[in-house]
PDB file of N, CA and C in Angstrom:
ATOM      1  N   GLY W   1     -12.863  -1.837   6.583  1.00  0.00           N
ATOM      2  CA  GLY W   1     -12.575  -1.270   5.287  1.00  0.00           C
ATOM      3  C   GLY W   1     -12.646  -2.322   4.209  1.00  0.00           C
ATOM      4  N   ARG W   2     -12.687  -1.885   2.989  1.00  0.00           N
ATOM      5  CA  ARG W   2     -12.774  -2.783   1.843  1.00  0.00           C
ATOM      6  C   ARG W   2     -11.595  -2.552   0.919  1.00  0.00           C
ATOM      7  N   TYR W   3     -10.951  -3.641   0.511  1.00  0.00           N
ATOM      8  CA  TYR W   3      -9.862  -3.587  -0.454  1.00  0.00           C
ATOM      9  C   TYR W   3     -10.356  -4.165  -1.771  1.00  0.00           C
ATOM     10  N   ALA W   4      -9.991  -3.538  -2.874  1.00  0.00           N
ATOM     11  CA  ALA W   4     -10.351  -4.039  -4.200  1.00  0.00           C
ATOM     12  C   ALA W   4      -9.118  -3.969  -5.092  1.00  0.00           C
ATOM     13  N   TRP W   5      -8.647  -5.138  -5.539  1.00  0.00           N
ATOM     14  CA  TRP W   5      -7.494  -5.183  -6.426  1.00  0.00           C
ATOM     15  C   TRP W   5      -7.811  -4.458  -7.724  1.00  0.00           C
ATOM     16  N   GLN W   6      -6.798  -3.859  -8.326  1.00  0.00           N
ATOM     17  CA  GLN W   6      -6.958  -3.133  -9.576  1.00  0.00           C
ATOM     18  C   GLN W   6      -6.211  -3.842 -10.692  1.00  0.00           C
ATOM     19  N   THR W   7      -6.574  -3.552 -11.930  1.00  0.00           N
ATOM     20  CA  THR W   7      -5.934  -4.156 -13.097  1.00  0.00           C
ATOM     21  C   THR W   7      -4.592  -3.475 -13.343  1.00  0.00           C
ATOM     22  N   ALA W   8      -3.566  -4.283 -13.519  1.00  0.00           N
ATOM     23  CA  ALA W   8      -2.216  -3.766 -13.764  1.00  0.00           C
ATOM     24  C   ALA W   8      -2.062  -3.365 -15.233  1.00  0.00           C
ATOM     25  N   ALA W   9      -1.004  -2.639 -15.518  1.00  0.00           N
ATOM     26  CA  ALA W   9      -0.753  -2.162 -16.880  1.00  0.00           C
ATOM     27  C   ALA W   9      -0.666  -3.310 -17.878  1.00  0.00           C
ATOM     28  N   GLY W  10      -0.177  -4.461 -17.428  1.00  0.00           N
ATOM     29  CA  GLY W  10      -0.061  -5.615 -18.307  1.00  0.00           C
ATOM     30  C   GLY W  10      -1.366  -6.371 -18.500  1.00  0.00           C
ATOM     31  N   GLY W  11      -2.438  -5.898 -17.845  1.00  0.00           N
ATOM     32  CA  GLY W  11      -3.744  -6.523 -18.016  1.00  0.00           C
ATOM     33  C   GLY W  11      -4.098  -7.554 -16.958  1.00  0.00           C
ATOM     34  N   THR W  12      -3.166  -7.870 -16.052  1.00  0.00           N
ATOM     35  CA  THR W  12      -3.475  -8.843 -15.006  1.00  0.00           C
ATOM     36  C   THR W  12      -4.205  -8.150 -13.860  1.00  0.00           C
ATOM     37  N   PHE W  13      -4.889  -8.943 -13.075  1.00  0.00           N
ATOM     38  CA  PHE W  13      -5.676  -8.418 -11.967  1.00  0.00           C
ATOM     39  C   PHE W  13      -4.910  -8.631 -10.672  1.00  0.00           C
ATOM     40  N   GLY W  14      -4.740  -7.584  -9.897  1.00  0.00           N
ATOM     41  CA  GLY W  14      -4.021  -7.700  -8.627  1.00  0.00           C
ATOM     42  C   GLY W  14      -2.547  -7.452  -8.823  1.00  0.00           C
ATOM     43  N   PHE W  15      -1.756  -8.511  -8.756  1.00  0.00           N
ATOM     44  CA  PHE W  15      -0.308  -8.385  -8.921  1.00  0.00           C
ATOM     45  C   PHE W  15       0.104  -8.719 -10.342  1.00  0.00           C
ATOM     46  N   SER W  16       1.154  -8.062 -10.792  1.00  0.00           N
ATOM     47  CA  SER W  16       1.696  -8.303 -12.117  1.00  0.00           C
ATOM     48  C   SER W  16       3.164  -8.677 -11.976  1.00  0.00           C
ATOM     49  N   GLN W  17       3.553  -9.743 -12.653  1.00  0.00           N
ATOM     50  CA  GLN W  17       4.971 -10.113 -12.693  1.00  0.00           C
ATOM     51  C   GLN W  17       5.491  -9.629 -14.031  1.00  0.00           C
ATOM     52  N   ASP W  18       6.169  -8.511 -13.971  1.00  0.00           N
ATOM     53  CA  ASP W  18       6.625  -7.891 -15.205  1.00  0.00           C
ATOM     54  C   ASP W  18       7.994  -7.288 -14.941  1.00  0.00           C
ATOM     55  N   TYR W  19       8.997  -7.813 -15.602  1.00  0.00           N
ATOM     56  CA  TYR W  19      10.358  -7.379 -15.324  1.00  0.00           C
ATOM     57  C   TYR W  19      10.695  -6.016 -15.926  1.00  0.00           C
ATOM     58  N   GLN W  20       9.748  -5.376 -16.599  1.00  0.00           N
ATOM     59  CA  GLN W  20      10.011  -4.012 -17.044  1.00  0.00           C
ATOM     60  C   GLN W  20      10.088  -3.063 -15.861  1.00  0.00           C
ATOM     61  N   TYR W  21       9.581  -3.502 -14.718  1.00  0.00           N
ATOM     62  CA  TYR W  21       9.622  -2.683 -13.506  1.00  0.00           C
ATOM     63  C   TYR W  21      10.848  -3.009 -12.651  1.00  0.00           C
ATOM     64  N   TYR W  22      11.859  -3.666 -13.208  1.00  0.00           N
ATOM     65  CA  TYR W  22      13.042  -4.052 -12.456  1.00  0.00           C
ATOM     66  C   TYR W  22      13.515  -2.903 -11.579  1.00  0.00           C
ATOM     67  N   PRO W  23      13.877  -3.124 -10.331  1.00  0.00           N
ATOM     68  CA  PRO W  23      14.161  -4.404  -9.690  1.00  0.00           C
ATOM     69  C   PRO W  23      12.948  -5.078  -9.051  1.00  0.00           C
ATOM     70  N   PHE W  24      11.754  -4.535  -9.242  1.00  0.00           N
ATOM     71  CA  PHE W  24      10.579  -5.141  -8.633  1.00  0.00           C
ATOM     72  C   PHE W  24      10.164  -6.381  -9.407  1.00  0.00           C
ATOM     73  N   HIS W  25       9.938  -7.479  -8.693  1.00  0.00           N
ATOM     74  CA  HIS W  25       9.515  -8.714  -9.335  1.00  0.00           C
ATOM     75  C   HIS W  25       8.012  -8.741  -9.511  1.00  0.00           C
ATOM     76  N   TYR W  26       7.298  -8.158  -8.571  1.00  0.00           N
ATOM     77  CA  TYR W  26       5.843  -8.089  -8.644  1.00  0.00           C
ATOM     78  C   TYR W  26       5.408  -6.692  -8.238  1.00  0.00           C
ATOM     79  N   VAL W  27       4.418  -6.166  -8.928  1.00  0.00           N
ATOM     80  CA  VAL W  27       3.815  -4.897  -8.551  1.00  0.00           C
ATOM     81  C   VAL W  27       2.311  -5.116  -8.493  1.00  0.00           C
ATOM     82  N   GLY W  28       1.669  -4.425  -7.573  1.00  0.00           N
ATOM     83  CA  GLY W  28       0.227  -4.561  -7.445  1.00  0.00           C
ATOM     84  C   GLY W  28      -0.372  -3.291  -6.900  1.00  0.00           C
ATOM     85  N   GLN W  29      -1.671  -3.169  -7.093  1.00  0.00           N
ATOM     86  CA  GLN W  29      -2.363  -1.985  -6.596  1.00  0.00           C
ATOM     87  C   GLN W  29      -3.773  -2.363  -6.162  1.00  0.00           C
ATOM     88  N   ALA W  30      -4.211  -1.755  -5.064  1.00  0.00           N
ATOM     89  CA  ALA W  30      -5.563  -1.970  -4.572  1.00  0.00           C
ATOM     90  C   ALA W  30      -6.137  -0.634  -4.124  1.00  0.00           C
ATOM     91  N   TYR W  31      -7.442  -0.541  -4.166  1.00  0.00           N
ATOM     92  CA  TYR W  31      -8.135   0.600  -3.581  1.00  0.00           C
ATOM     93  C   TYR W  31      -8.688   0.162  -2.244  1.00  0.00           C
ATOM     94  N   HIS W  32      -8.560   1.021  -1.257  1.00  0.00           N
ATOM     95  CA  HIS W  32      -9.184   0.776   0.041  1.00  0.00           C
ATOM     96  C   HIS W  32     -10.246   1.847   0.243  1.00  0.00           C
ATOM     97  N   THR W  33     -11.458   1.413   0.553  1.00  0.00           N
ATOM     98  CA  THR W  33     -12.574   2.337   0.745  1.00  0.00           C
ATOM     99  C   THR W  33     -13.040   2.259   2.181  1.00  0.00           C
ATOM    100  N   SER W  34     -13.233   3.414   2.786  1.00  0.00           N
ATOM    101  CA  SER W  34     -13.751   3.450   4.159  1.00  0.00           C
ATOM    102  C   SER W  34     -14.648   4.668   4.317  1.00  0.00           C
ATOM    103  N   PRO W  35     -15.679   4.550   5.147  1.00  0.00           N
ATOM    104  CA  PRO W  35     -16.562   5.690   5.366  1.00  0.00           C
ATOM    105  C   PRO W  35     -15.931   6.770   6.230  1.00  0.00           C
ATOM    106  N   MET W  36     -15.039   6.417   7.127  1.00  0.00           N
ATOM    107  CA  MET W  36     -14.338   7.342   8.022  1.00  0.00           C
ATOM    108  C   MET W  36     -15.273   8.347   8.694  1.00  0.00           C
ATOM    109  N   PRO W  37     -16.318   7.889   9.378  1.00  0.00           N
ATOM    110  CA  PRO W  37     -17.150   8.851  10.085  1.00  0.00           C
ATOM    111  C   PRO W  37     -16.378   9.446  11.251  1.00  0.00           C
ATOM    112  N   GLY W  38     -16.612  10.679  11.532  1.00  0.00           N
ATOM    113  CA  GLY W  38     -15.902  11.309  12.634  1.00  0.00           C
ATOM    114  C   GLY W  38     -16.404  12.709  12.881  1.00  0.00           C
ATOM    115  N   LYS W  39     -15.706  13.388  13.755  1.00  0.00           N
ATOM    116  CA  LYS W  39     -16.122  14.714  14.186  1.00  0.00           C
ATOM    117  C   LYS W  39     -16.207  15.709  13.028  1.00  0.00           C
ATOM    118  N   TYR W  40     -15.215  15.663  12.116  1.00  0.00           N
ATOM    119  CA  TYR W  40     -15.180  16.641  11.040  1.00  0.00           C
ATOM    120  C   TYR W  40     -15.599  16.066   9.693  1.00  0.00           C
ATOM    121  N   VAL W  41     -15.836  14.770   9.644  1.00  0.00           N
ATOM    122  CA  VAL W  41     -16.179  14.126   8.382  1.00  0.00           C
ATOM    123  C   VAL W  41     -17.669  13.833   8.385  1.00  0.00           C
ATOM    124  N   THR W  42     -18.380  14.386   7.441  1.00  0.00           N
ATOM    125  CA  THR W  42     -19.823  14.180   7.386  1.00  0.00           C
ATOM    126  C   THR W  42     -20.253  13.451   6.135  1.00  0.00           C
ATOM    127  N   SER W  43     -19.314  13.159   5.258  1.00  0.00           N
ATOM    128  CA  SER W  43     -19.659  12.434   4.043  1.00  0.00           C
ATOM    129  C   SER W  43     -18.600  11.390   3.756  1.00  0.00           C
ATOM    130  N   GLY W  44     -18.836  10.591   2.800  1.00  0.00           N
ATOM    131  CA  GLY W  44     -17.918   9.524   2.419  1.00  0.00           C
ATOM    132  C   GLY W  44     -18.630   8.644   1.431  1.00  0.00           C
ATOM    133  N   PRO W  45     -18.149   7.531   1.047  1.00  0.00           N
ATOM    134  CA  PRO W  45     -16.896   6.938   1.526  1.00  0.00           C
ATOM    135  C   PRO W  45     -15.672   7.583   0.871  1.00  0.00           C
ATOM    136  N   TYR W  46     -14.535   7.304   1.470  1.00  0.00           N
ATOM    137  CA  TYR W  46     -13.288   7.826   0.960  1.00  0.00           C
ATOM    138  C   TYR W  46     -12.440   6.677   0.444  1.00  0.00           C
ATOM    139  N   ARG W  47     -11.679   6.945  -0.620  1.00  0.00           N
ATOM    140  CA  ARG W  47     -10.857   5.914  -1.225  1.00  0.00           C
ATOM    141  C   ARG W  47      -9.393   6.301  -1.137  1.00  0.00           C
ATOM    142  N   ASP W  48      -8.557   5.311  -0.830  1.00  0.00           N
ATOM    143  CA  ASP W  48      -7.107   5.459  -0.826  1.00  0.00           C
ATOM    144  C   ASP W  48      -6.535   4.443  -1.809  1.00  0.00           C
ATOM    145  N   THR W  49      -5.419   4.785  -2.435  1.00  0.00           N
ATOM    146  CA  THR W  49      -4.735   3.866  -3.335  1.00  0.00           C
ATOM    147  C   THR W  49      -3.542   3.269  -2.599  1.00  0.00           C
ATOM    148  N   VAL W  50      -3.456   1.944  -2.598  1.00  0.00           N
ATOM    149  CA  VAL W  50      -2.376   1.239  -1.917  1.00  0.00           C
ATOM    150  C   VAL W  50      -1.551   0.511  -2.979  1.00  0.00           C
ATOM    151  N   ASN W  51      -0.262   0.849  -3.051  1.00  0.00           N
ATOM    152  CA  ASN W  51       0.650   0.240  -4.028  1.00  0.00           C
ATOM    153  C   ASN W  51       1.576  -0.738  -3.328  1.00  0.00           C
ATOM    154  N   PHE W  52       1.803  -1.891  -3.966  1.00  0.00           N
ATOM    155  CA  PHE W  52       2.657  -2.950  -3.431  1.00  0.00           C
ATOM    156  C   PHE W  52       3.767  -3.246  -4.430  1.00  0.00           C
ATOM    157  N   MET W  53       4.991  -3.404  -3.933  1.00  0.00           N
ATOM    158  CA  MET W  53       6.127  -3.795  -4.755  1.00  0.00           C
ATOM    159  C   MET W  53       6.898  -4.874  -4.003  1.00  0.00           C
ATOM    160  N   ILE W  54       7.174  -5.973  -4.671  1.00  0.00           N
ATOM    161  CA  ILE W  54       7.904  -7.089  -4.055  1.00  0.00           C
ATOM    162  C   ILE W  54       9.176  -7.305  -4.855  1.00  0.00           C
ATOM    163  N   PHE W  55      10.292  -7.381  -4.146  1.00  0.00           N
ATOM    164  CA  PHE W  55      11.551  -7.621  -4.840  1.00  0.00           C
ATOM    165  C   PHE W  55      12.535  -8.321  -3.924  1.00  0.00           C
ATOM    166  N   SER W  56      13.528  -8.950  -4.534  1.00  0.00           N
ATOM    167  CA  SER W  56      14.598  -9.631  -3.808  1.00  0.00           C
ATOM    168  C   SER W  56      15.866  -8.816  -3.936  1.00  0.00           C
ATOM    169  N   ASP W  57      16.652  -8.881  -2.901  1.00  0.00           N
ATOM    170  CA  ASP W  57      17.936  -8.203  -2.916  1.00  0.00           C
ATOM    171  C   ASP W  57      18.972  -9.194  -3.443  1.00  0.00           C
ATOM    172  N   PRO W  58      19.576  -8.939  -4.604  1.00  0.00           N
ATOM    173  CA  PRO W  58      20.548  -9.887  -5.154  1.00  0.00           C
ATOM    174  C   PRO W  58      21.789 -10.056  -4.280  1.00  0.00           C
ATOM    175  N   MET W  59      22.023  -9.123  -3.361  1.00  0.00           N
ATOM    176  CA  MET W  59      23.192  -9.208  -2.504  1.00  0.00           C
ATOM    177  C   MET W  59      22.904  -9.932  -1.189  1.00  0.00           C
ATOM    178  N   ALA W  60      21.629 -10.216  -0.899  1.00  0.00           N
ATOM    179  CA  ALA W  60      21.269 -10.875   0.360  1.00  0.00           C
ATOM    180  C   ALA W  60      20.433 -12.113   0.052  1.00  0.00           C
ATOM    181  N   ALA W  61      20.987 -13.271   0.352  1.00  0.00           N
ATOM    182  CA  ALA W  61      20.279 -14.518   0.083  1.00  0.00           C
ATOM    183  C   ALA W  61      19.049 -14.641   0.976  1.00  0.00           C
ATOM    184  N   ASN W  62      17.989 -15.165   0.408  1.00  0.00           N
ATOM    185  CA  ASN W  62      16.751 -15.443   1.144  1.00  0.00           C
ATOM    186  C   ASN W  62      16.115 -14.215   1.778  1.00  0.00           C
ATOM    187  N   VAL W  63      16.297 -13.060   1.164  1.00  0.00           N
ATOM    188  CA  VAL W  63      15.677 -11.841   1.671  1.00  0.00           C
ATOM    189  C   VAL W  63      14.755 -11.285   0.587  1.00  0.00           C
ATOM    190  N   THR W  64      13.501 -11.130   0.947  1.00  0.00           N
ATOM    191  CA  THR W  64      12.513 -10.534   0.051  1.00  0.00           C
ATOM    192  C   THR W  64      11.949  -9.299   0.731  1.00  0.00           C
ATOM    193  N   THR W  65      11.813  -8.247  -0.032  1.00  0.00           N
ATOM    194  CA  THR W  65      11.300  -6.995   0.513  1.00  0.00           C
ATOM    195  C   THR W  65       9.937  -6.705  -0.086  1.00  0.00           C
ATOM    196  N   LEU W  66       9.028  -6.312   0.767  1.00  0.00           N
ATOM    197  CA  LEU W  66       7.711  -5.851   0.354  1.00  0.00           C
ATOM    198  C   LEU W  66       7.644  -4.370   0.686  1.00  0.00           C
ATOM    199  N   ARG W  67       7.497  -3.550  -0.323  1.00  0.00           N
ATOM    200  CA  ARG W  67       7.382  -2.112  -0.119  1.00  0.00           C
ATOM    201  C   ARG W  67       5.935  -1.718  -0.417  1.00  0.00           C
ATOM    202  N   VAL W  68       5.313  -1.032   0.529  1.00  0.00           N
ATOM    203  CA  VAL W  68       3.905  -0.655   0.401  1.00  0.00           C
ATOM    204  C   VAL W  68       3.780   0.836   0.639  1.00  0.00           C
ATOM    205  N   PHE W  69       2.962   1.471  -0.179  1.00  0.00           N
ATOM    206  CA  PHE W  69       2.716   2.901  -0.034  1.00  0.00           C
ATOM    207  C   PHE W  69       1.231   3.155  -0.198  1.00  0.00           C
ATOM    208  N   SER W  70       0.656   3.921   0.700  1.00  0.00           N
ATOM    209  CA  SER W  70      -0.762   4.254   0.635  1.00  0.00           C
ATOM    210  C   SER W  70      -0.912   5.763   0.493  1.00  0.00           C
ATOM    211  N   LEU W  71      -1.817   6.166  -0.391  1.00  0.00           N
ATOM    212  CA  LEU W  71      -2.014   7.578  -0.686  1.00  0.00           C
ATOM    213  C   LEU W  71      -3.505   7.886  -0.682  1.00  0.00           C
ATOM    214  N   SER W  72      -3.898   8.923   0.044  1.00  0.00           N
ATOM    215  CA  SER W  72      -5.293   9.356   0.055  1.00  0.00           C
ATOM    216  C   SER W  72      -5.670   9.902  -1.316  1.00  0.00           C
ATOM    217  N   ASP W  73      -6.840   9.507  -1.805  1.00  0.00           N
ATOM    218  CA  ASP W  73      -7.287   9.962  -3.121  1.00  0.00           C
ATOM    219  C   ASP W  73      -8.079  11.265  -3.056  1.00  0.00           C
ATOM    220  N   ILE W  74      -8.032  11.938  -1.932  1.00  0.00           N
ATOM    221  CA  ILE W  74      -8.686  13.237  -1.790  1.00  0.00           C
ATOM    222  C   ILE W  74      -7.690  14.169  -1.115  1.00  0.00           C
ATOM    223  N   ASN W  75      -7.645  15.396  -1.592  1.00  0.00           N
ATOM    224  CA  ASN W  75      -6.719  16.340  -0.954  1.00  0.00           C
ATOM    225  C   ASN W  75      -7.282  16.776   0.395  1.00  0.00           C
ATOM    226  N   GLY W  76      -6.412  17.204   1.259  1.00  0.00           N
ATOM    227  CA  GLY W  76      -6.837  17.671   2.573  1.00  0.00           C
ATOM    228  C   GLY W  76      -7.249  16.561   3.518  1.00  0.00           C
ATOM    229  N   ALA W  77      -6.705  15.372   3.334  1.00  0.00           N
ATOM    230  CA  ALA W  77      -7.061  14.240   4.200  1.00  0.00           C
ATOM    231  C   ALA W  77      -6.241  14.265   5.487  1.00  0.00           C
ATOM    232  N   LEU W  78      -6.144  15.423   6.066  1.00  0.00           N
ATOM    233  CA  LEU W  78      -5.430  15.558   7.325  1.00  0.00           C
ATOM    234  C   LEU W  78      -6.386  15.211   8.459  1.00  0.00           C
ATOM    235  N   GLY W  79      -5.869  14.712   9.536  1.00  0.00           N
ATOM    236  CA  GLY W  79      -6.717  14.373  10.667  1.00  0.00           C
ATOM    237  C   GLY W  79      -7.553  13.131  10.430  1.00  0.00           C
ATOM    238  N   ASP W  80      -7.070  12.236   9.566  1.00  0.00           N
ATOM    239  CA  ASP W  80      -7.816  11.003   9.299  1.00  0.00           C
ATOM    240  C   ASP W  80      -7.381   9.868  10.216  1.00  0.00           C
ATOM    241  N   ASN W  81      -6.718  10.220  11.308  1.00  0.00           N
ATOM    242  CA  ASN W  81      -6.284   9.246  12.321  1.00  0.00           C
ATOM    243  C   ASN W  81      -5.356   8.183  11.765  1.00  0.00           C
ATOM    244  N   GLY W  82      -4.502   8.558  10.832  1.00  0.00           N
ATOM    245  CA  GLY W  82      -3.501   7.629  10.312  1.00  0.00           C
ATOM    246  C   GLY W  82      -4.063   6.560   9.400  1.00  0.00           C
ATOM    247  N   MET W  83      -5.062   6.883   8.599  1.00  0.00           N
ATOM    248  CA  MET W  83      -5.712   5.877   7.760  1.00  0.00           C
ATOM    249  C   MET W  83      -4.759   5.214   6.779  1.00  0.00           C
ATOM    250  N   ASN W  84      -3.828   5.944   6.189  1.00  0.00           N
ATOM    251  CA  ASN W  84      -2.894   5.325   5.243  1.00  0.00           C
ATOM    252  C   ASN W  84      -2.001   4.304   5.933  1.00  0.00           C
ATOM    253  N   TYR W  85      -1.563   4.609   7.142  1.00  0.00           N
ATOM    254  CA  TYR W  85      -0.791   3.646   7.930  1.00  0.00           C
ATOM    255  C   TYR W  85      -1.651   2.409   8.205  1.00  0.00           C
ATOM    256  N   LYS W  86      -2.896   2.633   8.590  1.00  0.00           N
ATOM    257  CA  LYS W  86      -3.803   1.518   8.873  1.00  0.00           C
ATOM    258  C   LYS W  86      -4.074   0.697   7.623  1.00  0.00           C
ATOM    259  N   ASN W  87      -4.191   1.353   6.464  1.00  0.00           N
ATOM    260  CA  ASN W  87      -4.378   0.611   5.211  1.00  0.00           C
ATOM    261  C   ASN W  87      -3.279  -0.428   5.027  1.00  0.00           C
ATOM    262  N   ILE W  88      -2.058  -0.023   5.282  1.00  0.00           N
ATOM    263  CA  ILE W  88      -0.908  -0.907   5.097  1.00  0.00           C
ATOM    264  C   ILE W  88      -0.897  -2.007   6.152  1.00  0.00           C
ATOM    265  N   MET W  89      -1.041  -1.638   7.418  1.00  0.00           N
ATOM    266  CA  MET W  89      -0.939  -2.621   8.492  1.00  0.00           C
ATOM    267  C   MET W  89      -2.103  -3.626   8.477  1.00  0.00           C
ATOM    268  N   LEU W  90      -3.296  -3.200   8.125  1.00  0.00           N
ATOM    269  CA  LEU W  90      -4.424  -4.130   8.029  1.00  0.00           C
ATOM    270  C   LEU W  90      -4.212  -5.136   6.904  1.00  0.00           C
ATOM    271  N   ALA W  91      -3.671  -4.675   5.781  1.00  0.00           N
ATOM    272  CA  ALA W  91      -3.379  -5.593   4.677  1.00  0.00           C
ATOM    273  C   ALA W  91      -2.315  -6.607   5.086  1.00  0.00           C
ATOM    274  N   MET W  92      -1.289  -6.163   5.806  1.00  0.00           N
ATOM    275  CA  MET W  92      -0.227  -7.074   6.234  1.00  0.00           C
ATOM    276  C   MET W  92      -0.758  -8.098   7.238  1.00  0.00           C
ATOM    277  N   LYS W  93      -1.585  -7.664   8.165  1.00  0.00           N
ATOM    278  CA  LYS W  93      -2.162  -8.595   9.141  1.00  0.00           C
ATOM    279  C   LYS W  93      -3.086  -9.599   8.472  1.00  0.00           C
ATOM    280  N   ALA W  94      -3.799  -9.171   7.433  1.00  0.00           N
ATOM    281  CA  ALA W  94      -4.741 -10.057   6.741  1.00  0.00           C
ATOM    282  C   ALA W  94      -4.041 -11.232   6.076  1.00  0.00           C
ATOM    283  N   VAL W  95      -2.782 -11.040   5.685  1.00  0.00           N
ATOM    284  CA  VAL W  95      -2.025 -12.120   5.051  1.00  0.00           C
ATOM    285  C   VAL W  95      -0.926 -12.650   5.968  1.00  0.00           C
ATOM    286  N   SER W  96      -1.044 -12.330   7.245  1.00  0.00           N
ATOM    287  CA  SER W  96      -0.138 -12.841   8.287  1.00  0.00           C
ATOM    288  C   SER W  96       1.323 -12.478   8.048  1.00  0.00           C
ATOM    289  N   ILE W  97       1.576 -11.281   7.583  1.00  0.00           N
ATOM    290  CA  ILE W  97       2.952 -10.813   7.431  1.00  0.00           C
ATOM    291  C   ILE W  97       3.297  -9.944   8.624  1.00  0.00           C
ATOM    292  N   THR W  98       4.396 -10.278   9.273  1.00  0.00           N
ATOM    293  CA  THR W  98       4.887  -9.487  10.383  1.00  0.00           C
ATOM    294  C   THR W  98       6.039  -8.639   9.883  1.00  0.00           C
ATOM    295  N   ALA W  99       5.917  -7.346  10.035  1.00  0.00           N
ATOM    296  CA  ALA W  99       6.972  -6.452   9.581  1.00  0.00           C
ATOM    297  C   ALA W  99       8.167  -6.575  10.505  1.00  0.00           C
ATOM    298  N   THR W 100       9.326  -6.822   9.916  1.00  0.00           N
ATOM    299  CA  THR W 100      10.550  -6.858  10.704  1.00  0.00           C
ATOM    300  C   THR W 100      11.221  -5.496  10.699  1.00  0.00           C
ATOM    301  N   ASP W 101      10.861  -4.680   9.726  1.00  0.00           N
ATOM    302  CA  ASP W 101      11.436  -3.349   9.635  1.00  0.00           C
ATOM    303  C   ASP W 101      10.407  -2.449   8.967  1.00  0.00           C
ATOM    304  N   THR W 102       9.982  -1.432   9.670  1.00  0.00           N
ATOM    305  CA  THR W 102       9.064  -0.472   9.068  1.00  0.00           C
ATOM    306  C   THR W 102       9.710   0.895   9.125  1.00  0.00           C
ATOM    307  N   GLU W 103       9.543   1.640   8.065  1.00  0.00           N
ATOM    308  CA  GLU W 103      10.083   2.991   8.038  1.00  0.00           C
ATOM    309  C   GLU W 103       9.213   3.842   7.146  1.00  0.00           C
ATOM    310  N   HIS W 104       9.252   5.106   7.399  1.00  0.00           N
ATOM    311  CA  HIS W 104       8.534   6.062   6.580  1.00  0.00           C
ATOM    312  C   HIS W 104       9.556   6.701   5.645  1.00  0.00           C
ATOM    313  N   GLU W 105       9.381   6.461   4.354  1.00  0.00           N
ATOM    314  CA  GLU W 105      10.363   6.938   3.376  1.00  0.00           C
ATOM    315  C   GLU W 105      10.588   8.438   3.451  1.00  0.00           C
ATOM    316  N   ASP W 106       9.513   9.181   3.661  1.00  0.00           N
ATOM    317  CA  ASP W 106       9.649  10.631   3.680  1.00  0.00           C
ATOM    318  C   ASP W 106       9.353  11.241   5.046  1.00  0.00           C
ATOM    319  N   ASN W 107       9.335  10.394   6.079  1.00  0.00           N
ATOM    320  CA  ASN W 107       9.075  10.823   7.445  1.00  0.00           C
ATOM    321  C   ASN W 107       7.730  11.542   7.577  1.00  0.00           C
ATOM    322  N   SER W 108       6.754  11.127   6.740  1.00  0.00           N
ATOM    323  CA  SER W 108       5.455  11.803   6.712  1.00  0.00           C
ATOM    324  C   SER W 108       4.623  11.508   7.946  1.00  0.00           C
ATOM    325  N   CYS W 109       4.848  10.377   8.566  1.00  0.00           N
ATOM    326  CA  CYS W 109       4.072  10.014   9.759  1.00  0.00           C
ATOM    327  C   CYS W 109       5.022   9.574  10.860  1.00  0.00           C
ATOM    328  N   PRO W 110       5.744  10.505  11.440  1.00  0.00           N
ATOM    329  CA  PRO W 110       6.716  10.106  12.461  1.00  0.00           C
ATOM    330  C   PRO W 110       6.042   9.495  13.683  1.00  0.00           C
ATOM    331  N   ALA W 111       6.700   8.541  14.279  1.00  0.00           N
ATOM    332  CA  ALA W 111       6.143   7.856  15.463  1.00  0.00           C
ATOM    333  C   ALA W 111       6.177   8.760  16.676  1.00  0.00           C
TER     334      ALA W 111
END
C-alpha cells in the first residue's frame, strides 16, 4: 500500500503541532491507497483516510499515547479483509512502534 501525508489545517505537511486541538499535542493525517484486488472487487484503487493524534497524559509521567483511526473513503467497504486495521498496523510497524494496548473504540472490529 501507499501512504501519502496530507496538509494540516495550519498549513504544515504531515503532522501539526497546534495546541488548539488540546489535549492532542500533534495531529496528522495520511491517505492510504491500495488496489485491493479480490473476489468481489474488480476496480480500484481504493483510498482510506488515516488520522493520528499524539498526546501525553498529565497524570502519568513518561506516558505518551498515539491514537490512530482509519476510515474507508468509499461506502460499502465491507469484506475488505480488515484493511483499516491493516492500515494502522502497517504504519506502526513501519516506524517500529509496538502497541502495548490496542482497543477498538466502538467495537467495530472485534477480535
